[in-house]
Amino acid sequence: MSAQVEPAEALRQIAFQLERSGAPTYRVRAFRNAAEVLDGLKPGELDKRIAAGTLEALKGIGSTTAEVITQAAAGEQPGYLARLLDEQPPPTERTGLLAALRGDCHTHSDWSDGGSPPREMAEAARALGHEWIALTDHSPRLTVANGLSAERLRDQLELIDALNGELAPFRILTGIEVDILDDGSLDQREDLLGRLDVVVASVHSKLRMPAGPMTKRMMAAVRNPNVDVLGHCTGRLLSGGRGRRPESTFDARAVFGACLAEGVAVEINCRPERRDPPTKLLRLAAAMGCLFAIDTDAHAPGQLDWQGNGTSRAEDAGLTADRVINTATADDFLARR
Ligand SMILES: [Zn+2]
Ligand SMILES: [Zn+2]
């Protein structure tokens, strides 16, 4: 990363580093908003405002962001960014399985509970060297996460179509993280699920259901022909703002057996507070011959850089690139459906 960056880029780099370190969205929003304000200025206006000292008169620019902008515009590395880069672990080194990944099957935008619009997620993924991401916002029942109705999902498909025209050869695959309802049915219309490129099915409710019904519930979802990935299978939370949560109990051999039979990938969820499946289950699914998806479940652009959390665990479990579906090009990935 060079020391000299454009003001909007400096703001976005700060946001990215904060997100990568797991900062909550509200801490990051000021920087992303300010970058957007700069994008919207008329040519020459930024220089005029810096000279006149009127940056902070712009809605969305405060003292901290104004200082970053002024320093970047003067050709300096903003102090805020320099301090952050000092504190952060160095950029993730892309070797081994991590280098083989081309995409990410599970990401969220501000259409549900993510912090950034789809375009910003896609641009950050492209900057990381990804060839594609699947945008998998939540389904309607997850109201706390502003899940998408059928109508909003159709609107999102139109947006993605337009974005793909602009971002090519980078590609946003259409998708959903669909709730697995109590009876194993899915929380979105089947005809819509059938139109999507990637369907991640996850349990988000009644996580403490007894093992018998939970096994049936998960197997029913996995057997739905529209499902591609079984998301964070145990639902455990190790730490973080939502506290701790134990693993759901189910017959893992039966559920992974269904994944194997149906060609559904078992997700290795890279979020630091999830690291799901736990090692014992990960090794079981690996030994059974399942396919995997190594997904960030990113809710902000900087979180797209979390794939290393999953690839190191996958390598420890003996997995190679041919077992991981997001090592495929977008075309090959779509051809497998
Ligand atoms: Zn989820
Ligand atoms: Zn998710």
mmCIF file of C-alpha atoms and ligand atoms in Angstrom:
data_model
loop_
_atom_site.group_PDB
_atom_site.id
_atom_site.type_symbol
_atom_site.label_atom_id
_atom_site.label_comp_id
_atom_site.label_asym_id
_atom_site.label_seq_id
_atom_site.Cartn_x
_atom_site.Cartn_y
_atom_site.Cartn_z
ATOM 1 C CA MET A 1 0.000 0.000 0.000
ATOM 2 C CA SER A 2 1.630 3.259 -1.051
ATOM 3 C CA ALA A 3 1.719 6.135 1.399
ATOM 4 C CA GLN A 4 0.044 8.525 -1.048
ATOM 5 C CA VAL A 5 -3.660 7.935 -1.627
ATOM 6 C CA GLU A 6 -6.592 9.913 -2.919
ATOM 7 C CA PRO A 7 -8.812 11.298 -0.115
ATOM 8 C CA ALA A 8 -11.826 9.027 -0.841
ATOM 9 C CA GLU A 9 -9.530 6.030 -1.148
ATOM 10 C CA ALA A 10 -7.857 6.914 2.167
ATOM 11 C CA LEU A 11 -11.269 6.991 3.867
ATOM 12 C CA ARG A 12 -12.157 3.624 2.343
ATOM 13 C CA GLN A 13 -8.828 2.119 3.391
ATOM 14 C CA ILE A 14 -9.487 3.213 6.957
ATOM 15 C CA ALA A 15 -12.959 1.659 6.834
ATOM 16 C CA PHE A 16 -11.556 -1.540 5.345
ATOM 17 C CA GLN A 17 -8.908 -1.870 8.071
ATOM 18 C CA LEU A 18 -11.468 -1.216 10.812
ATOM 19 C CA GLU A 19 -13.847 -3.822 9.358
ATOM 20 C CA ARG A 20 -11.060 -6.334 8.894
ATOM 21 C CA SER A 21 -10.228 -6.008 12.592
ATOM 22 C CA GLY A 22 -13.883 -6.695 13.437
ATOM 23 C CA ALA A 23 -14.967 -3.158 14.346
ATOM 24 C CA PRO A 24 -18.747 -2.708 14.531
ATOM 25 C CA THR A 25 -20.388 -1.102 11.503
ATOM 26 C CA TYR A 26 -21.335 2.111 13.329
ATOM 27 C CA ARG A 27 -17.652 2.893 13.946
ATOM 28 C CA VAL A 28 -16.906 2.456 10.276
ATOM 29 C CA ARG A 29 -19.921 4.183 8.776
ATOM 30 C CA ALA A 30 -18.568 7.741 9.165
ATOM 31 C CA PHE A 31 -15.592 6.903 6.936
ATOM 32 C CA ARG A 32 -17.627 5.166 4.235
ATOM 33 C CA ASN A 33 -20.223 7.964 4.256
ATOM 34 C CA ALA A 34 -17.530 10.618 3.943
ATOM 35 C CA ALA A 35 -15.993 8.771 0.980
ATOM 36 C CA GLU A 36 -19.403 8.806 -0.696
ATOM 37 C CA VAL A 37 -19.762 12.532 -0.061
ATOM 38 C CA LEU A 38 -16.425 13.104 -1.824
ATOM 39 C CA ASP A 39 -17.525 10.960 -4.770
ATOM 40 C CA GLY A 40 -20.479 13.304 -5.199
ATOM 41 C CA LEU A 41 -18.543 16.593 -5.271
ATOM 42 C CA LYS A 42 -18.173 18.663 -8.434
ATOM 43 C CA PRO A 43 -14.657 18.809 -9.922
ATOM 44 C CA GLY A 44 -12.543 21.372 -8.095
ATOM 45 C CA GLU A 45 -14.919 21.678 -5.145
ATOM 46 C CA LEU A 46 -12.755 19.589 -2.834
ATOM 47 C CA ASP A 47 -9.679 21.771 -3.358
ATOM 48 C CA LYS A 48 -11.736 24.932 -2.870
ATOM 49 C CA ARG A 49 -13.210 23.671 0.376
ATOM 50 C CA ILE A 50 -9.846 22.536 1.732
ATOM 51 C CA ALA A 51 -8.372 25.965 0.945
ATOM 52 C CA ALA A 52 -11.337 27.735 2.552
ATOM 53 C CA GLY A 53 -11.520 25.351 5.524
ATOM 54 C CA THR A 54 -15.171 24.528 4.841
ATOM 55 C CA LEU A 55 -15.014 20.738 4.507
ATOM 56 C CA GLU A 56 -16.986 20.233 7.697
ATOM 57 C CA ALA A 57 -19.865 22.297 6.338
ATOM 58 C CA LEU A 58 -20.613 19.258 4.150
ATOM 59 C CA LYS A 59 -23.153 16.900 5.662
ATOM 60 C CA GLY A 60 -21.323 13.656 6.477
ATOM 61 C CA ILE A 61 -17.879 15.194 7.042
ATOM 62 C CA GLY A 62 -16.745 15.656 10.634
ATOM 63 C CA SER A 63 -13.483 16.735 12.221
ATOM 64 C CA THR A 64 -11.832 13.306 11.998
ATOM 65 C CA THR A 65 -12.770 12.676 8.375
ATOM 66 C CA ALA A 66 -11.910 16.272 7.417
ATOM 67 C CA GLU A 67 -8.415 15.792 8.833
ATOM 68 C CA VAL A 68 -7.968 12.552 6.875
ATOM 69 C CA ILE A 69 -9.130 14.260 3.676
ATOM 70 C CA THR A 70 -6.891 17.280 4.149
ATOM 71 C CA GLN A 71 -3.801 15.183 4.814
ATOM 72 C CA ALA A 72 -4.466 12.861 1.864
ATOM 73 C CA ALA A 73 -5.110 15.791 -0.475
ATOM 74 C CA ALA A 74 -1.742 17.257 0.588
ATOM 75 C CA GLY A 75 -0.064 14.049 -0.553
ATOM 76 C CA GLU A 76 0.576 12.768 2.974
ATOM 77 C CA GLN A 77 -0.468 9.454 4.419
ATOM 78 C CA PRO A 78 -3.251 10.387 6.853
ATOM 79 C CA GLY A 79 -2.165 9.899 10.458
ATOM 80 C CA TYR A 80 -5.323 7.933 11.264
ATOM 81 C CA LEU A 81 -4.597 5.435 8.486
ATOM 82 C CA ALA A 82 -0.906 5.179 9.443
ATOM 83 C CA ARG A 83 -1.824 4.400 13.061
ATOM 84 C CA LEU A 84 -4.344 1.754 11.976
ATOM 85 C CA LEU A 85 -1.912 0.069 9.601
ATOM 86 C CA ASP A 86 0.653 -0.024 12.427
ATOM 87 C CA GLU A 87 -1.794 -1.773 14.762
ATOM 88 C CA GLN A 88 -3.106 -4.277 12.215
ATOM 89 C CA PRO A 89 -1.703 -7.668 11.423
ATOM 90 C CA PRO A 90 0.001 -7.495 8.009
ATOM 91 C CA PRO A 91 -2.061 -8.193 4.865
ATOM 92 C CA THR A 92 -3.086 -11.824 4.607
ATOM 93 C CA GLU A 93 -0.490 -13.728 2.593
ATOM 94 C CA ARG A 94 -2.191 -15.536 -0.254
ATOM 95 C CA THR A 95 -0.607 -18.972 -0.490
ATOM 96 C CA GLY A 96 -1.880 -22.550 -0.564
ATOM 97 C CA LEU A 97 -5.643 -23.025 -0.504
ATOM 98 C CA LEU A 98 -6.211 -19.311 0.080
ATOM 99 C CA ALA A 99 -4.485 -18.521 -3.218
ATOM 100 C CA ALA A 100 -6.732 -21.065 -4.962
ATOM 101 C CA LEU A 101 -9.977 -19.367 -3.932
ATOM 102 C CA ARG A 102 -11.617 -17.337 -6.694
ATOM 103 C CA GLY A 103 -14.850 -16.356 -5.025
ATOM 104 C CA ASP A 104 -16.919 -16.178 -1.867
ATOM 105 C CA CYS A 105 -20.353 -17.834 -1.669
ATOM 106 C CA HIS A 106 -21.772 -15.970 1.335
ATOM 107 C CA THR A 107 -21.805 -12.165 1.739
ATOM 108 C CA HIS A 108 -24.304 -9.540 2.887
ATOM 109 C CA SER A 109 -25.020 -5.978 1.792
ATOM 110 C CA ASP A 110 -27.008 -3.109 3.285
ATOM 111 C CA TRP A 111 -30.079 -4.586 1.609
ATOM 112 C CA SER A 112 -30.292 -6.826 4.709
ATOM 113 C CA ASP A 113 -27.994 -6.457 7.740
ATOM 114 C CA GLY A 114 -24.698 -5.635 6.030
ATOM 115 C CA GLY A 115 -23.085 -2.221 6.291
ATOM 116 C CA SER A 116 -22.331 -1.416 2.636
ATOM 117 C CA PRO A 117 -24.098 -1.439 -0.726
ATOM 118 C CA PRO A 118 -23.543 -4.315 -3.173
ATOM 119 C CA ARG A 119 -21.239 -2.232 -5.381
ATOM 120 C CA GLU A 120 -18.917 -1.450 -2.473
ATOM 121 C CA MET A 121 -18.772 -5.122 -1.495
ATOM 122 C CA ALA A 122 -17.978 -6.098 -5.079
ATOM 123 C CA GLU A 123 -15.265 -3.460 -5.483
ATOM 124 C CA ALA A 124 -13.600 -4.519 -2.245
ATOM 125 C CA ALA A 125 -13.723 -8.174 -3.337
ATOM 126 C CA ARG A 126 -12.193 -7.282 -6.676
ATOM 127 C CA ALA A 127 -9.415 -5.331 -4.929
ATOM 128 C CA LEU A 128 -8.657 -8.451 -2.870
ATOM 129 C CA GLY A 129 -8.180 -10.405 -6.093
ATOM 130 C CA HIS A 130 -11.517 -12.235 -6.112
ATOM 131 C CA GLU A 131 -13.106 -13.030 -9.474
ATOM 132 C CA TRP A 132 -16.612 -13.208 -8.042
ATOM 133 C CA ILE A 133 -18.780 -13.046 -4.945
ATOM 134 C CA ALA A 134 -22.275 -14.277 -4.321
ATOM 135 C CA LEU A 135 -24.503 -11.702 -2.689
ATOM 136 C CA THR A 136 -26.593 -13.685 -0.229
ATOM 137 C CA ASP A 137 -28.762 -11.330 1.787
ATOM 138 C CA HIS A 138 -31.210 -12.706 4.348
ATOM 139 C CA SER A 139 -34.695 -14.082 3.684
ATOM 140 C CA PRO A 140 -37.994 -12.450 4.835
ATOM 141 C CA ARG A 141 -38.533 -14.190 8.189
ATOM 142 C CA LEU A 142 -35.300 -12.791 9.555
ATOM 143 C CA THR A 143 -36.901 -9.433 10.227
ATOM 144 C CA VAL A 144 -34.151 -8.409 12.699
ATOM 145 C CA ALA A 145 -31.782 -8.587 9.739
ATOM 146 C CA ASN A 146 -34.171 -6.752 7.376
ATOM 147 C CA GLY A 147 -34.629 -9.923 5.298
ATOM 148 C CA LEU A 148 -35.665 -9.430 1.664
ATOM 149 C CA SER A 149 -39.237 -10.011 0.530
ATOM 150 C CA ALA A 150 -39.738 -11.665 -2.850
ATOM 151 C CA GLU A 151 -40.299 -8.217 -4.317
ATOM 152 C CA ARG A 152 -37.114 -6.695 -2.886
ATOM 153 C CA LEU A 153 -35.139 -9.736 -3.987
ATOM 154 C CA ARG A 154 -36.407 -9.257 -7.537
ATOM 155 C CA ASP A 155 -35.327 -5.600 -7.346
ATOM 156 C CA GLN A 156 -31.914 -6.714 -6.168
ATOM 157 C CA LEU A 157 -31.586 -9.070 -9.138
ATOM 158 C CA GLU A 158 -32.093 -6.115 -11.467
ATOM 159 C CA LEU A 159 -29.453 -4.090 -9.650
ATOM 160 C CA ILE A 160 -26.947 -6.957 -9.828
ATOM 161 C CA ASP A 161 -27.609 -7.340 -13.519
ATOM 162 C CA ALA A 162 -26.734 -3.668 -14.043
ATOM 163 C CA LEU A 163 -23.685 -3.816 -11.764
ATOM 164 C CA ASN A 164 -22.355 -6.857 -13.596
ATOM 165 C CA GLY A 165 -22.478 -4.874 -16.824
ATOM 166 C CA GLU A 166 -20.191 -2.272 -15.249
ATOM 167 C CA LEU A 167 -17.867 -4.493 -13.234
ATOM 168 C CA ALA A 168 -17.139 -7.235 -15.807
ATOM 169 C CA PRO A 169 -15.094 -9.395 -15.877
ATOM 170 C CA PHE A 170 -15.688 -9.332 -12.119
ATOM 171 C CA ARG A 171 -19.012 -10.933 -11.394
ATOM 172 C CA ILE A 172 -21.623 -10.752 -8.648
ATOM 173 C CA LEU A 173 -23.566 -13.985 -8.474
ATOM 174 C CA THR A 174 -27.154 -13.641 -7.345
ATOM 175 C CA GLY A 175 -28.057 -15.409 -4.148
ATOM 176 C CA ILE A 176 -29.714 -15.658 -0.783
ATOM 177 C CA GLU A 177 -29.015 -16.904 2.697
ATOM 178 C CA VAL A 178 -32.360 -18.534 3.173
ATOM 179 C CA ASP A 179 -33.660 -19.486 6.610
ATOM 180 C CA ILE A 180 -34.331 -23.146 7.219
ATOM 181 C CA LEU A 181 -37.752 -23.044 8.870
ATOM 182 C CA ASP A 182 -38.703 -25.371 11.739
ATOM 183 C CA ASP A 183 -40.053 -28.047 9.407
ATOM 184 C CA GLY A 184 -37.076 -27.916 7.043
ATOM 185 C CA SER A 185 -38.823 -25.873 4.375
ATOM 186 C CA LEU A 186 -37.140 -22.733 3.098
ATOM 187 C CA ASP A 187 -38.107 -19.126 3.683
ATOM 188 C CA GLN A 188 -38.487 -17.988 0.069
ATOM 189 C CA ARG A 189 -40.569 -18.896 -2.973
ATOM 190 C CA GLU A 190 -39.198 -21.922 -4.813
ATOM 191 C CA ASP A 191 -39.478 -20.257 -8.231
ATOM 192 C CA LEU A 192 -37.269 -17.416 -7.002
ATOM 193 C CA LEU A 193 -34.774 -19.771 -5.353
ATOM 194 C CA GLY A 194 -34.571 -21.574 -8.668
ATOM 195 C CA ARG A 195 -33.554 -18.359 -10.426
ATOM 196 C CA LEU A 196 -30.642 -17.625 -8.096
ATOM 197 C CA ASP A 197 -27.018 -18.577 -8.705
ATOM 198 C CA VAL A 198 -26.246 -19.502 -5.085
ATOM 199 C CA VAL A 199 -28.567 -20.605 -2.299
ATOM 200 C CA VAL A 200 -27.023 -20.849 1.168
ATOM 201 C CA ALA A 201 -29.462 -22.462 3.615
ATOM 202 C CA SER A 202 -28.937 -21.744 7.321
ATOM 203 C CA VAL A 203 -30.668 -22.319 10.645
ATOM 204 C CA HIS A 204 -31.184 -19.039 12.533
ATOM 205 C CA SER A 205 -34.072 -19.905 14.855
ATOM 206 C CA LYS A 206 -34.941 -22.644 17.366
ATOM 207 C CA LEU A 207 -31.282 -23.579 17.523
ATOM 208 C CA ARG A 208 -31.862 -25.653 20.685
ATOM 209 C CA MET A 209 -34.342 -28.019 19.036
ATOM 210 C CA PRO A 210 -33.743 -31.678 20.068
ATOM 211 C CA ALA A 211 -31.315 -33.585 17.852
ATOM 212 C CA GLY A 212 -33.983 -35.756 16.201
ATOM 213 C CA PRO A 213 -36.163 -32.989 14.751
ATOM 214 C CA MET A 214 -33.082 -30.829 14.037
ATOM 215 C CA THR A 215 -31.568 -33.636 11.965
ATOM 216 C CA LYS A 216 -34.805 -34.022 9.987
ATOM 217 C CA ARG A 217 -35.054 -30.270 9.550
ATOM 218 C CA MET A 218 -31.524 -29.906 8.203
ATOM 219 C CA MET A 219 -31.785 -32.962 5.952
ATOM 220 C CA ALA A 220 -34.998 -31.673 4.407
ATOM 221 C CA ALA A 221 -33.275 -28.400 3.574
ATOM 222 C CA VAL A 222 -30.201 -30.101 2.143
ATOM 223 C CA ARG A 223 -32.425 -32.252 -0.060
ATOM 224 C CA ASN A 224 -34.122 -29.202 -1.572
ATOM 225 C CA PRO A 225 -32.741 -29.188 -5.118
ATOM 226 C CA ASN A 226 -32.225 -25.402 -5.032
ATOM 227 C CA VAL A 227 -29.778 -25.506 -2.112
ATOM 228 C CA ASP A 228 -26.037 -25.243 -2.846
ATOM 229 C CA VAL A 229 -24.469 -24.644 0.565
ATOM 230 C CA LEU A 230 -25.355 -25.592 4.149
ATOM 231 C CA GLY A 231 -24.465 -22.421 6.124
ATOM 232 C CA HIS A 232 -22.755 -22.387 9.590
ATOM 233 C CA CYS A 233 -24.183 -25.797 10.484
ATOM 234 C CA THR A 234 -24.029 -25.733 14.294
ATOM 235 C CA GLY A 235 -24.958 -22.068 14.792
ATOM 236 C CA ARG A 236 -22.435 -21.776 17.607
ATOM 237 C CA LEU A 237 -21.101 -18.389 18.691
ATOM 238 C CA LEU A 238 -17.729 -18.303 20.403
ATOM 239 C CA SER A 239 -17.626 -14.624 21.334
ATOM 240 C CA GLY A 240 -18.649 -11.174 20.176
ATOM 241 C CA GLY A 241 -21.529 -8.737 20.522
ATOM 242 C CA ARG A 242 -24.190 -11.441 20.453
ATOM 243 C CA GLY A 243 -22.525 -13.389 23.271
ATOM 244 C CA ARG A 244 -21.795 -17.109 23.303
ATOM 245 C CA ARG A 245 -24.080 -19.826 21.982
ATOM 246 C CA PRO A 246 -23.579 -23.584 22.157
ATOM 247 C CA GLU A 247 -23.601 -25.828 19.092
ATOM 248 C CA SER A 248 -26.965 -27.130 17.902
ATOM 249 C CA THR A 249 -27.147 -30.892 18.216
ATOM 250 C CA PHE A 250 -27.968 -33.130 15.257
ATOM 251 C CA ASP A 251 -26.875 -36.404 13.682
ATOM 252 C CA ALA A 252 -23.897 -35.029 11.794
ATOM 253 C CA ARG A 253 -23.245 -38.258 9.922
ATOM 254 C CA ALA A 254 -26.798 -38.215 8.539
ATOM 255 C CA VAL A 255 -26.747 -34.503 7.634
ATOM 256 C CA PHE A 256 -23.310 -34.613 5.995
ATOM 257 C CA GLY A 257 -24.346 -37.838 4.265
ATOM 258 C CA ALA A 258 -27.267 -35.950 2.727
ATOM 259 C CA CYS A 259 -24.897 -33.120 1.699
ATOM 260 C CA LEU A 260 -22.633 -35.658 0.005
ATOM 261 C CA ALA A 261 -25.536 -37.350 -1.782
ATOM 262 C CA GLU A 262 -27.041 -34.056 -2.960
ATOM 263 C CA GLY A 263 -23.776 -32.320 -3.868
ATOM 264 C CA VAL A 264 -24.463 -29.620 -1.269
ATOM 265 C CA ALA A 265 -21.305 -27.994 0.070
ATOM 266 C CA VAL A 266 -20.714 -27.836 3.807
ATOM 267 C CA GLU A 267 -19.792 -24.280 4.663
ATOM 268 C CA ILE A 268 -16.609 -23.474 6.540
ATOM 269 C CA ASN A 269 -17.715 -20.158 7.990
ATOM 270 C CA CYS A 270 -14.765 -17.793 8.457
ATOM 271 C CA ARG A 271 -16.314 -15.323 10.909
ATOM 272 C CA PRO A 272 -14.035 -15.286 13.967
ATOM 273 C CA GLU A 273 -16.980 -15.668 16.353
ATOM 274 C CA ARG A 274 -18.404 -18.635 14.427
ATOM 275 C CA ARG A 275 -15.570 -20.828 13.099
ATOM 276 C CA ASP A 276 -18.270 -23.294 12.155
ATOM 277 C CA PRO A 277 -18.224 -26.308 11.842
ATOM 278 C CA PRO A 278 -16.172 -27.092 14.926
ATOM 279 C CA THR A 279 -13.003 -29.102 14.209
ATOM 280 C CA LYS A 280 -14.476 -32.507 15.064
ATOM 281 C CA LEU A 281 -17.383 -32.036 12.635
ATOM 282 C CA LEU A 282 -15.153 -30.486 10.001
ATOM 283 C CA ARG A 283 -12.927 -33.568 10.118
ATOM 284 C CA LEU A 284 -15.956 -35.861 9.924
ATOM 285 C CA ALA A 285 -17.351 -34.109 6.841
ATOM 286 C CA ALA A 286 -13.894 -34.121 5.267
ATOM 287 C CA ALA A 287 -13.461 -37.846 5.917
ATOM 288 C CA MET A 288 -16.915 -38.549 4.472
ATOM 289 C CA GLY A 289 -15.920 -36.900 1.191
ATOM 290 C CA CYS A 290 -18.164 -33.837 1.303
ATOM 291 C CA LEU A 291 -17.630 -30.722 -0.764
ATOM 292 C CA PHE A 292 -16.990 -27.445 1.061
ATOM 293 C CA ALA A 293 -17.485 -23.716 0.601
ATOM 294 C CA ILE A 294 -15.040 -21.461 2.460
ATOM 295 C CA ASP A 295 -17.150 -18.375 3.082
ATOM 296 C CA THR A 296 -16.569 -15.136 4.940
ATOM 297 C CA ASP A 297 -20.247 -14.372 5.648
ATOM 298 C CA ALA A 298 -18.948 -10.796 5.339
ATOM 299 C CA HIS A 299 -21.281 -8.040 6.521
ATOM 300 C CA ALA A 300 -18.791 -5.313 5.507
ATOM 301 C CA PRO A 301 -16.085 -5.008 2.831
ATOM 302 C CA GLY A 302 -13.107 -5.468 5.192
ATOM 303 C CA GLN A 303 -14.578 -8.752 6.427
ATOM 304 C CA LEU A 304 -14.128 -10.188 2.930
ATOM 305 C CA ASP A 305 -10.479 -10.606 3.936
ATOM 306 C CA TRP A 306 -11.341 -13.266 6.531
ATOM 307 C CA GLN A 307 -11.062 -16.271 4.193
ATOM 308 C CA GLY A 308 -7.671 -17.177 5.688
ATOM 309 C CA ASN A 309 -9.488 -18.146 8.922
ATOM 310 C CA GLY A 310 -11.235 -20.891 6.967
ATOM 311 C CA THR A 311 -8.509 -22.007 4.583
ATOM 312 C CA SER A 312 -6.063 -22.734 7.413
ATOM 313 C CA ARG A 313 -8.693 -24.893 9.125
ATOM 314 C CA ALA A 314 -9.529 -26.615 5.832
ATOM 315 C CA GLU A 315 -5.853 -27.377 5.214
ATOM 316 C CA ASP A 316 -5.528 -28.781 8.739
ATOM 317 C CA ALA A 317 -8.449 -31.093 7.895
ATOM 318 C CA GLY A 318 -6.584 -32.268 4.783
ATOM 319 C CA LEU A 319 -8.826 -30.566 2.240
ATOM 320 C CA THR A 320 -7.479 -29.729 -1.215
ATOM 321 C CA ALA A 321 -8.722 -27.188 -3.778
ATOM 322 C CA ASP A 322 -10.800 -29.743 -5.704
ATOM 323 C CA ARG A 323 -13.007 -30.211 -2.629
ATOM 324 C CA VAL A 324 -13.768 -26.499 -2.291
ATOM 325 C CA ILE A 325 -16.455 -25.144 -4.618
ATOM 326 C CA ASN A 326 -15.338 -21.510 -4.483
ATOM 327 C CA THR A 327 -12.017 -22.360 -6.115
ATOM 328 C CA ALA A 328 -13.990 -22.572 -9.392
ATOM 329 C CA THR A 329 -14.285 -19.765 -11.924
ATOM 330 C CA ALA A 330 -17.719 -18.154 -11.975
ATOM 331 C CA ASP A 331 -18.548 -19.969 -15.231
ATOM 332 C CA ASP A 332 -17.510 -23.371 -13.888
ATOM 333 C CA PHE A 333 -19.294 -22.673 -10.629
ATOM 334 C CA LEU A 334 -22.534 -21.937 -12.478
ATOM 335 C CA ALA A 335 -22.127 -24.953 -14.746
ATOM 336 C CA ARG A 336 -22.178 -27.289 -11.733
ATOM 337 C CA ARG A 337 -25.753 -26.305 -10.865
HETATM 338 ZN ZN ZN B 1 -26.414 -16.880 8.903
HETATM 339 ZN ZN ZN B 2 -24.830 -14.777 6.648
#
